[in-house]
CSV table of N, CA and C in Angstrom, one decimal:
chain,number,residue,atom,x,y,z
R,1,MET,N,270.9,36.2,109.5
R,1,MET,CA,269.6,36.6,110.0
R,1,MET,C,269.2,35.8,111.3
R,2,THR,N,268.6,36.5,112.2
R,2,THR,CA,268.2,35.9,113.5
R,2,THR,C,266.7,35.8,113.6
R,3,THR,N,266.3,35.0,114.5
R,3,THR,CA,264.9,34.8,114.7
R,3,THR,C,264.4,35.9,115.6
R,4,PRO,N,263.3,36.7,115.2
R,4,PRO,CA,262.8,37.7,116.1
R,4,PRO,C,262.2,37.1,117.4
R,5,PRO,N,262.3,37.8,118.5
R,5,PRO,CA,261.9,37.3,119.8
R,5,PRO,C,260.5,36.7,119.7
R,6,ALA,N,259.6,37.4,119.0
R,6,ALA,CA,258.2,36.9,119.0
R,6,ALA,C,258.0,35.6,118.3
R,7,ARG,N,258.9,35.2,117.4
R,7,ARG,CA,258.8,33.9,116.7
R,7,ARG,C,259.5,32.8,117.4
R,8,ARG,N,260.3,33.1,118.4
R,8,ARG,CA,261.1,32.0,119.1
R,8,ARG,C,260.2,31.0,119.7
R,9,PRO,N,259.1,31.3,120.4
R,9,PRO,CA,258.3,30.2,121.0
R,9,PRO,C,257.7,29.3,119.9
R,10,VAL,N,257.4,29.9,118.7
R,10,VAL,CA,256.9,29.0,117.6
R,10,VAL,C,258.0,28.1,117.2
R,11,CYS,N,259.2,28.6,117.1
R,11,CYS,CA,260.3,27.7,116.7
R,11,CYS,C,260.6,26.6,117.7
R,12,VAL,N,260.5,27.0,119.0
R,12,VAL,CA,260.7,26.0,120.1
R,12,VAL,C,259.6,24.9,120.0
R,13,VAL,N,258.3,25.4,119.8
R,13,VAL,CA,257.2,24.4,119.7
R,13,VAL,C,257.4,23.5,118.5
R,14,ALA,N,257.8,24.0,117.4
R,14,ALA,CA,257.9,23.2,116.2
R,14,ALA,C,259.1,22.2,116.4
R,15,LEU,N,260.2,22.7,116.8
R,15,LEU,CA,261.4,21.8,117.0
R,15,LEU,C,261.0,20.7,118.1
R,16,ALA,N,260.4,21.1,119.2
R,16,ALA,CA,260.1,20.2,120.3
R,16,ALA,C,259.1,19.2,119.8
R,17,VAL,N,258.1,19.6,119.0
R,17,VAL,CA,257.1,18.6,118.5
R,17,VAL,C,257.8,17.6,117.6
R,18,VAL,N,258.7,18.0,116.8
R,18,VAL,CA,259.5,17.1,115.9
R,18,VAL,C,260.3,16.2,116.8
R,19,SER,N,260.9,16.7,117.8
R,19,SER,CA,261.8,15.9,118.7
R,19,SER,C,260.9,14.8,119.4
R,20,ILE,N,259.7,15.2,119.8
R,20,ILE,CA,258.8,14.2,120.4
R,20,ILE,C,258.5,13.1,119.5
R,21,VAL,N,258.1,13.5,118.2
R,21,VAL,CA,257.7,12.5,117.2
R,21,VAL,C,258.9,11.5,116.9
R,22,VAL,N,260.1,12.1,116.6
R,22,VAL,CA,261.2,11.4,116.2
R,22,VAL,C,261.9,10.6,117.4
R,23,ASN,N,261.8,11.2,118.6
R,23,ASN,CA,262.4,10.7,119.8
R,23,ASN,C,263.9,10.3,119.7
R,24,GLN,N,264.7,11.3,119.3
R,24,GLN,CA,266.1,11.1,119.1
R,24,GLN,C,266.8,12.1,120.1
R,25,TRP,N,267.8,11.6,120.8
R,25,TRP,CA,268.5,12.4,121.8
R,25,TRP,C,269.1,13.6,121.2
R,26,TRP,N,269.6,13.6,120.0
R,26,TRP,CA,270.3,14.8,119.4
R,26,TRP,C,269.3,15.9,119.2
R,27,LEU,N,268.0,15.6,118.9
R,27,LEU,CA,267.1,16.6,118.7
R,27,LEU,C,266.8,17.3,120.1
R,28,TYR,N,266.7,16.5,121.1
R,28,TYR,CA,266.5,17.1,122.5
R,28,TYR,C,267.7,18.0,122.8
R,29,ALA,N,268.9,17.6,122.4
R,29,ALA,CA,270.1,18.4,122.6
R,29,ALA,C,270.0,19.7,121.9
R,30,ILE,N,269.5,19.7,120.7
R,30,ILE,CA,269.4,20.9,119.9
R,30,ILE,C,268.4,21.9,120.6
R,31,VAL,N,267.3,21.3,121.2
R,31,VAL,CA,266.4,22.2,122.0
R,31,VAL,C,267.1,22.8,123.1
R,32,ALA,N,267.9,22.0,123.9
R,32,ALA,CA,268.7,22.5,125.0
R,32,ALA,C,269.7,23.6,124.5
R,33,ILE,N,270.4,23.3,123.4
R,33,ILE,CA,271.4,24.3,122.9
R,33,ILE,C,270.7,25.6,122.6
R,34,GLY,N,269.5,25.5,122.0
R,34,GLY,CA,268.8,26.7,121.7
R,34,GLY,C,268.5,27.6,122.9
R,35,PHE,N,268.1,26.9,124.0
R,35,PHE,CA,267.9,27.7,125.2
R,35,PHE,C,269.2,28.1,125.8
R,36,ALA,N,270.3,27.4,125.7
R,36,ALA,CA,271.5,27.8,126.2
R,36,ALA,C,272.0,29.1,125.6
R,37,CYS,N,271.7,29.3,124.3
R,37,CYS,CA,272.1,30.5,123.6
R,37,CYS,C,271.4,31.7,124.1
R,38,VAL,N,270.3,31.6,124.8
R,38,VAL,CA,269.6,32.8,125.2
R,38,VAL,C,269.4,32.9,126.7
R,39,SER,N,270.0,32.0,127.5
R,39,SER,CA,269.7,32.0,129.0
R,39,SER,C,270.9,31.9,129.9
R,40,PRO,N,272.0,32.7,129.6
R,40,PRO,CA,273.1,32.7,130.5
R,40,PRO,C,272.7,33.4,131.8
R,41,ALA,N,273.3,33.0,132.9
R,41,ALA,CA,273.0,33.6,134.2
R,41,ALA,C,273.5,35.0,134.3
R,42,ASP,N,274.6,35.3,133.6
R,42,ASP,CA,275.3,36.6,133.7
R,42,ASP,C,274.8,37.4,132.5
R,43,ARG,N,274.1,38.5,132.7
R,43,ARG,CA,273.6,39.3,131.6
R,43,ARG,C,274.7,39.9,130.8
R,44,SER,N,275.8,40.1,131.3
R,44,SER,CA,276.9,40.7,130.5
R,44,SER,C,277.4,39.8,129.4
R,45,THR,N,277.1,38.5,129.5
R,45,THR,CA,277.5,37.6,128.4
R,45,THR,C,276.4,37.2,127.6
R,46,ALA,N,275.2,37.6,127.9
R,46,ALA,CA,274.0,37.2,127.2
R,46,ALA,C,274.0,37.7,125.7
R,47,VAL,N,273.7,36.8,124.8
R,47,VAL,CA,273.6,37.2,123.4
R,47,VAL,C,272.1,37.4,123.2
R,48,ARG,N,271.8,38.6,122.8
R,48,ARG,CA,270.4,38.9,122.6
R,48,ARG,C,270.1,39.1,121.2
R,49,SER,N,269.0,38.5,120.7
R,49,SER,CA,268.6,38.6,119.3
R,49,SER,C,267.5,39.7,119.2
R,50,THR,N,267.7,40.6,118.3
R,50,THR,CA,266.6,41.5,117.9
R,50,THR,C,266.3,41.1,116.4
R,51,GLY,N,265.2,41.7,115.9
R,51,GLY,CA,264.9,41.4,114.5
R,51,GLY,C,265.9,41.8,113.5
R,52,ARG,N,266.8,42.6,113.9
R,52,ARG,CA,267.7,43.2,112.9
R,52,ARG,C,269.2,42.7,113.1
R,53,ALA,N,269.6,42.4,114.3
R,53,ALA,CA,271.0,42.0,114.5
R,53,ALA,C,271.2,41.3,115.9
R,54,ARG,N,272.3,40.7,116.1
R,54,ARG,CA,272.7,40.2,117.4
R,54,ARG,C,273.6,41.1,118.1
R,55,HIS,N,273.3,41.3,119.4
R,55,HIS,CA,274.0,42.2,120.2
R,55,HIS,C,274.4,41.5,121.5
R,56,ARG,N,275.6,41.8,122.0
R,56,ARG,CA,275.9,41.4,123.4
R,56,ARG,C,275.2,42.4,124.3
R,57,ALA,N,274.8,41.9,125.5
R,57,ALA,CA,274.0,42.8,126.4
R,57,ALA,C,274.8,44.0,126.8
R,58,GLU,N,276.1,43.9,126.9
R,58,GLU,CA,276.9,45.0,127.3
R,58,GLU,C,277.0,46.1,126.2
R,59,ASP,N,276.7,45.7,125.0
R,59,ASP,CA,276.7,46.7,123.9
R,59,ASP,C,275.4,47.4,123.7
R,60,LEU,N,274.4,47.0,124.5
R,60,LEU,CA,273.1,47.7,124.4
R,60,LEU,C,273.2,49.2,124.7
R,61,GLU,N,272.5,50.0,124.0
R,61,GLU,CA,272.5,51.4,124.4
R,61,GLU,C,271.8,51.7,125.7
R,62,GLU,N,272.2,52.8,126.3
R,62,GLU,CA,271.6,53.1,127.6
R,62,GLU,C,270.1,53.2,127.5
R,63,GLY,N,269.5,52.5,128.5
R,63,GLY,CA,268.0,52.5,128.5
R,63,GLY,C,267.4,51.4,127.7
R,64,GLU,N,268.1,50.7,126.9
R,64,GLU,CA,267.6,49.6,126.1
R,64,GLU,C,267.6,48.4,127.0
R,65,ALA,N,266.5,47.8,127.3
R,65,ALA,CA,266.5,46.7,128.2
R,65,ALA,C,266.6,45.4,127.5
R,66,GLY,N,267.3,44.4,128.1
R,66,GLY,CA,267.3,43.1,127.7
R,66,GLY,C,266.2,42.3,128.5
R,67,PRO,N,266.2,41.0,128.4
R,67,PRO,CA,265.2,40.2,129.1
R,67,PRO,C,265.5,40.4,130.6
R,68,GLY,N,264.4,40.5,131.4
R,68,GLY,CA,264.5,40.7,132.8
R,68,GLY,C,264.7,39.4,133.5
R,69,PRO,N,264.9,39.4,134.8
R,69,PRO,CA,265.2,38.2,135.6
R,69,PRO,C,264.1,37.1,135.4
R,70,PRO,N,262.8,37.4,135.4
R,70,PRO,CA,261.8,36.4,135.2
R,70,PRO,C,261.9,35.7,133.8
R,71,LYS,N,262.2,36.4,132.8
R,71,LYS,CA,262.4,35.8,131.5
R,71,LYS,C,263.6,35.0,131.4
R,72,ARG,N,264.7,35.5,132.0
R,72,ARG,CA,265.9,34.7,132.1
R,72,ARG,C,265.7,33.4,132.9
R,73,PHE,N,265.0,33.5,133.9
R,73,PHE,CA,264.6,32.3,134.7
R,73,PHE,C,263.8,31.3,133.9
R,74,ALA,N,262.8,31.8,133.1
R,74,ALA,CA,262.0,30.9,132.3
R,74,ALA,C,262.9,30.3,131.2
R,75,GLN,N,263.8,31.0,130.7
R,75,GLN,CA,264.7,30.4,129.6
R,75,GLN,C,265.6,29.4,130.3
R,76,THR,N,266.1,29.6,131.5
R,76,THR,CA,266.9,28.6,132.2
R,76,THR,C,266.1,27.4,132.5
R,77,VAL,N,264.8,27.5,132.8
R,77,VAL,CA,264.0,26.3,133.0
R,77,VAL,C,263.9,25.6,131.7
R,78,GLY,N,263.7,26.2,130.6
R,78,GLY,CA,263.6,25.6,129.3
R,78,GLY,C,264.9,24.8,129.0
R,79,LEU,N,266.1,25.5,129.3
R,79,LEU,CA,267.4,24.8,129.2
R,79,LEU,C,267.4,23.5,130.0
R,80,THR,N,267.0,23.6,131.3
R,80,THR,CA,267.0,22.5,132.2
R,80,THR,C,266.1,21.3,131.6
R,81,PHE,N,264.9,21.7,131.1
R,81,PHE,CA,264.1,20.7,130.5
R,81,PHE,C,264.7,20.0,129.3
R,82,GLY,N,265.4,20.8,128.5
R,82,GLY,CA,266.1,20.2,127.4
R,82,GLY,C,267.2,19.3,127.7
R,83,ILE,N,268.0,19.7,128.8
R,83,ILE,CA,269.1,18.8,129.2
R,83,ILE,C,268.5,17.5,129.8
R,84,VAL,N,267.5,17.7,130.7
R,84,VAL,CA,266.9,16.5,131.3
R,84,VAL,C,266.4,15.5,130.2
R,85,ALA,N,265.7,16.1,129.2
R,85,ALA,CA,265.2,15.2,128.1
R,85,ALA,C,266.3,14.5,127.4
R,86,THR,N,267.4,15.2,127.1
R,86,THR,CA,268.5,14.6,126.4
R,86,THR,C,269.1,13.5,127.3
R,87,VAL,N,269.3,13.7,128.5
R,87,VAL,CA,269.9,12.7,129.4
R,87,VAL,C,268.9,11.5,129.5
R,88,LEU,N,267.7,11.8,129.7
R,88,LEU,CA,266.7,10.7,129.8
R,88,LEU,C,266.7,9.8,128.5
R,89,SER,N,266.8,10.5,127.3
R,89,SER,CA,266.8,9.8,126.1
R,89,SER,C,268.1,9.0,125.9
R,90,LEU,N,269.2,9.5,126.3
R,90,LEU,CA,270.5,8.8,126.3
R,90,LEU,C,270.5,7.6,127.2
R,91,LEU,N,269.8,7.7,128.3
R,91,LEU,CA,269.7,6.5,129.2
R,91,LEU,C,268.6,5.5,128.8
R,92,GLY,N,267.9,5.8,127.7
R,92,GLY,CA,266.9,4.8,127.3
R,92,GLY,C,265.5,5.0,127.8
R,93,PHE,N,265.3,6.2,128.4
R,93,PHE,CA,264.0,6.5,128.9
R,93,PHE,C,263.3,7.5,127.9
R,94,GLY,N,263.1,7.0,126.7
R,94,GLY,CA,262.5,7.8,125.6
R,94,GLY,C,261.1,8.4,126.0
R,95,PRO,N,260.2,7.6,126.5
R,95,PRO,CA,258.9,8.2,126.9
R,95,PRO,C,259.0,9.3,127.9
R,96,ALA,N,259.9,9.1,128.9
R,96,ALA,CA,260.0,10.2,129.9
R,96,ALA,C,260.6,11.4,129.3
R,97,ALA,N,261.5,11.3,128.3
R,97,ALA,CA,262.1,12.4,127.6
R,97,ALA,C,260.9,13.1,126.8
R,98,GLN,N,260.1,12.3,126.1
R,98,GLN,CA,259.0,12.9,125.4
R,98,GLN,C,258.0,13.7,126.3
R,99,ILE,N,257.7,13.1,127.4
R,99,ILE,CA,256.9,13.9,128.4
R,99,ILE,C,257.5,15.2,128.8
R,100,THR,N,258.8,15.1,129.1
R,100,THR,CA,259.5,16.3,129.6
R,100,THR,C,259.4,17.4,128.5
R,101,ILE,N,259.7,17.0,127.2
R,101,ILE,CA,259.6,18.0,126.2
R,101,ILE,C,258.2,18.4,125.9
R,102,GLY,N,257.3,17.5,126.1
R,102,GLY,CA,255.8,17.8,126.0
R,102,GLY,C,255.4,19.0,126.9
R,103,LEU,N,255.9,18.9,128.2
R,103,LEU,CA,255.7,20.0,129.1
R,103,LEU,C,256.3,21.3,128.6
R,104,LEU,N,257.4,21.2,128.0
R,104,LEU,CA,258.0,22.4,127.4
R,104,LEU,C,257.2,23.0,126.3
R,105,VAL,N,256.6,22.1,125.5
R,105,VAL,CA,255.8,22.5,124.4
R,105,VAL,C,254.5,23.3,124.9
R,106,VAL,N,254.0,22.7,126.0
R,106,VAL,CA,252.8,23.4,126.6
R,106,VAL,C,253.2,24.8,127.1
R,107,ALA,N,254.3,24.9,127.8
R,107,ALA,CA,254.7,26.2,128.3
R,107,ALA,C,255.0,27.2,127.1
R,108,ALA,N,255.7,26.7,126.1
R,108,ALA,CA,256.0,27.6,124.9
R,108,ALA,C,254.8,28.0,124.2
R,109,PHE,N,253.8,27.1,124.1
R,109,PHE,CA,252.5,27.4,123.4
R,109,PHE,C,251.8,28.5,124.2
R,110,LEU,N,251.7,28.3,125.5
R,110,LEU,CA,251.0,29.3,126.3
R,110,LEU,C,251.7,30.7,126.2
R,111,GLU,N,253.0,30.7,126.1
R,111,GLU,CA,253.7,32.0,125.9
R,111,GLU,C,253.4,32.6,124.6
R,112,PHE,N,253.4,31.8,123.5
R,112,PHE,CA,253.2,32.3,122.2
R,112,PHE,C,251.7,32.7,122.0
R,113,ALA,N,250.8,31.8,122.3
R,113,ALA,CA,249.4,32.0,122.0
R,113,ALA,C,248.7,33.0,122.9
R,114,PHE,N,249.0,33.0,124.2
R,114,PHE,CA,248.3,33.8,125.1
R,114,PHE,C,249.1,34.8,125.9
R,115,GLY,N,250.4,34.7,125.7
R,115,GLY,CA,251.3,35.6,126.4
R,115,GLY,C,251.5,35.3,127.9
R,116,ILE,N,251.2,34.0,128.2
R,116,ILE,CA,251.3,33.5,129.6
R,116,ILE,C,252.7,32.9,129.8
R,117,CYS,N,253.6,33.5,130.5
R,117,CYS,CA,254.9,32.9,130.8
R,117,CYS,C,254.9,32.2,132.1
R,118,LEU,N,254.8,30.8,132.0
R,118,LEU,CA,254.8,30.0,133.2
R,118,LEU,C,256.1,30.2,134.1
R,119,GLY,N,257.2,30.3,133.4
R,119,GLY,CA,258.4,30.6,134.1
R,119,GLY,C,258.4,31.9,134.9
R,120,CYS,N,257.8,32.9,134.3
R,120,CYS,CA,257.7,34.2,134.9
R,120,CYS,C,256.8,34.1,136.2
R,121,ILE,N,255.7,33.4,136.0
R,121,ILE,CA,254.7,33.2,137.1
R,121,ILE,C,255.4,32.5,138.2
R,122,THR,N,256.1,31.4,137.9
R,122,THR,CA,256.9,30.7,138.9
R,122,THR,C,257.9,31.5,139.6
R,123,PHE,N,258.6,32.4,138.8
R,123,PHE,CA,259.6,33.3,139.4
R,123,PHE,C,259.0,34.2,140.4
R,124,GLY,N,257.8,34.8,140.1
R,124,GLY,CA,257.1,35.7,141.0
R,124,GLY,C,256.7,34.9,142.3
R,125,TYR,N,256.2,33.7,142.1
R,125,TYR,CA,255.8,32.9,143.3
R,125,TYR,C,257.0,32.6,144.2
R,126,LEU,N,258.1,32.2,143.5
R,126,LEU,CA,259.3,31.8,144.3
R,126,LEU,C,259.8,33.1,145.0
R,127,GLN,N,259.7,34.2,144.4
R,127,GLN,CA,260.1,35.5,145.1
R,127,GLN,C,259.2,35.8,146.3
R,128,ARG,N,257.9,35.6,146.1
R,128,ARG,CA,257.0,35.9,147.2
R,128,ARG,C,257.2,35.0,148.4
R,129,VAL,N,257.5,33.7,148.2
R,129,VAL,CA,257.7,32.8,149.3
R,129,VAL,C,259.1,32.9,149.9
R,130,GLY,N,260.0,33.7,149.2
R,130,GLY,CA,261.3,34.0,149.8
R,130,GLY,C,262.4,33.1,149.3
R,131,ILE,N,262.2,32.3,148.3
R,131,ILE,CA,263.2,31.4,147.7
R,131,ILE,C,264.2,32.3,146.9
R,132,ILE,N,263.6,33.2,146.1
R,132,ILE,CA,264.4,34.1,145.3
R,132,ILE,C,264.3,35.5,146.1
R,133,PRO,N,265.5,36.1,146.4
R,133,PRO,CA,265.5,37.3,147.2
R,133,PRO,C,264.8,38.5,146.4
R,134,GLU,N,264.1,39.3,147.1
R,134,GLU,CA,263.4,40.4,146.5
R,134,GLU,C,264.4,41.4,145.8
R,135,THR,N,265.6,41.4,146.2
R,135,THR,CA,266.6,42.3,145.6
R,135,THR,C,266.9,41.9,144.2
R,136,VAL,N,266.6,40.7,143.8
R,136,VAL,CA,266.9,40.3,142.4
R,136,VAL,C,266.1,41.1,141.4
R,137,CYS,N,264.8,41.4,141.8
R,137,CYS,CA,263.9,42.2,140.9
R,137,CYS,C,262.8,42.7,141.8
R,138,GLU,N,262.9,44.0,142.1
R,138,GLU,CA,262.0,44.6,143.0
R,138,GLU,C,260.5,44.6,142.4
R,139,ALA,N,260.4,44.9,141.1
R,139,ALA,CA,259.1,44.9,140.5
R,139,ALA,C,258.5,43.5,140.3
R,140,CYS,N,259.4,42.5,140.3
R,140,CYS,CA,258.9,41.1,139.9
R,140,CYS,C,258.1,40.5,140.9
R,141,ASN,N,258.2,40.9,142.2
R,141,ASN,CA,257.3,40.2,143.2
R,141,ASN,C,255.9,40.8,143.1
R,142,ASN,N,255.6,41.6,142.1
R,142,ASN,CA,254.3,42.2,141.9
R,142,ASN,C,253.6,41.6,140.7
R,143,LEU,N,254.0,40.4,140.3
R,143,LEU,CA,253.4,39.7,139.1
R,143,LEU,C,252.0,39.4,139.4
R,144,ASN,N,251.1,39.7,138.4
R,144,ASN,CA,249.7,39.4,138.5
R,144,ASN,C,249.2,39.0,137.2
R,145,LEU,N,248.0,38.4,137.1
R,145,LEU,CA,247.4,38.1,135.8
R,145,LEU,C,246.5,39.2,135.4
R,146,ASP,N,246.8,39.7,134.2
R,146,ASP,CA,246.0,40.8,133.7
R,146,ASP,C,245.7,40.5,132.2
R,147,ARG,N,244.4,40.4,131.9
R,147,ARG,CA,243.9,40.0,130.6
R,147,ARG,C,244.5,38.6,130.2
R,148,GLY,N,244.7,37.7,131.2
R,148,GLY,CA,245.1,36.4,130.9
R,148,GLY,C,246.6,36.2,130.7
R,149,ALA,N,247.4,37.3,130.8
R,149,ALA,CA,248.8,37.2,130.6
R,149,ALA,C,249.5,37.7,131.9
R,150,ALA,N,250.7,37.1,132.1
R,150,ALA,CA,251.5,37.5,133.2
R,150,ALA,C,252.1,38.9,132.9
R,151,THR,N,251.9,39.9,133.7
R,151,THR,CA,252.4,41.2,133.5
R,151,THR,C,252.9,41.8,134.8
R,152,LEU,N,253.7,42.8,134.7
R,152,LEU,CA,254.2,43.5,135.8
R,152,LEU,C,253.2,44.6,136.2
R,153,ALA,N,252.9,44.6,137.5
R,153,ALA,CA,252.0,45.7,137.9
R,153,ALA,C,252.8,46.9,138.0
R,154,GLN,N,252.2,48.0,137.4
R,154,GLN,CA,253.0,49.3,137.4
R,154,GLN,C,252.6,50.1,138.6
């Protein structure tokens, strides 16, 4: 059984809070591994979890969308935070690792509670300033805040 996408931020928040309290490098590594399972750069190798089964992205039926570039970017940022926290903890900088994961907790909570994806907002900003080419996602440079959540303008 897999975790439905809507529950993933809750799992991330719970695990990250436990890792902050316990302050052990291996818990930070588990957070990073969790993000690594859902954030590969190449969509053809992405493992996507639905409420009913796991699918490789290439096995998706025609017209069934996987996570778009902004979500994959956000997941990669989460992976980076997890790796940084693990390295900081291994080097003896426990408080810095706790702060790093604390920032991740804030981002995951905003995603779960209010539907605000900070990684998606950052992706849109980076695309507007030209760091990420517009060809990556034509609709993504149209991110705006609607009802308090980051959405694509249609």
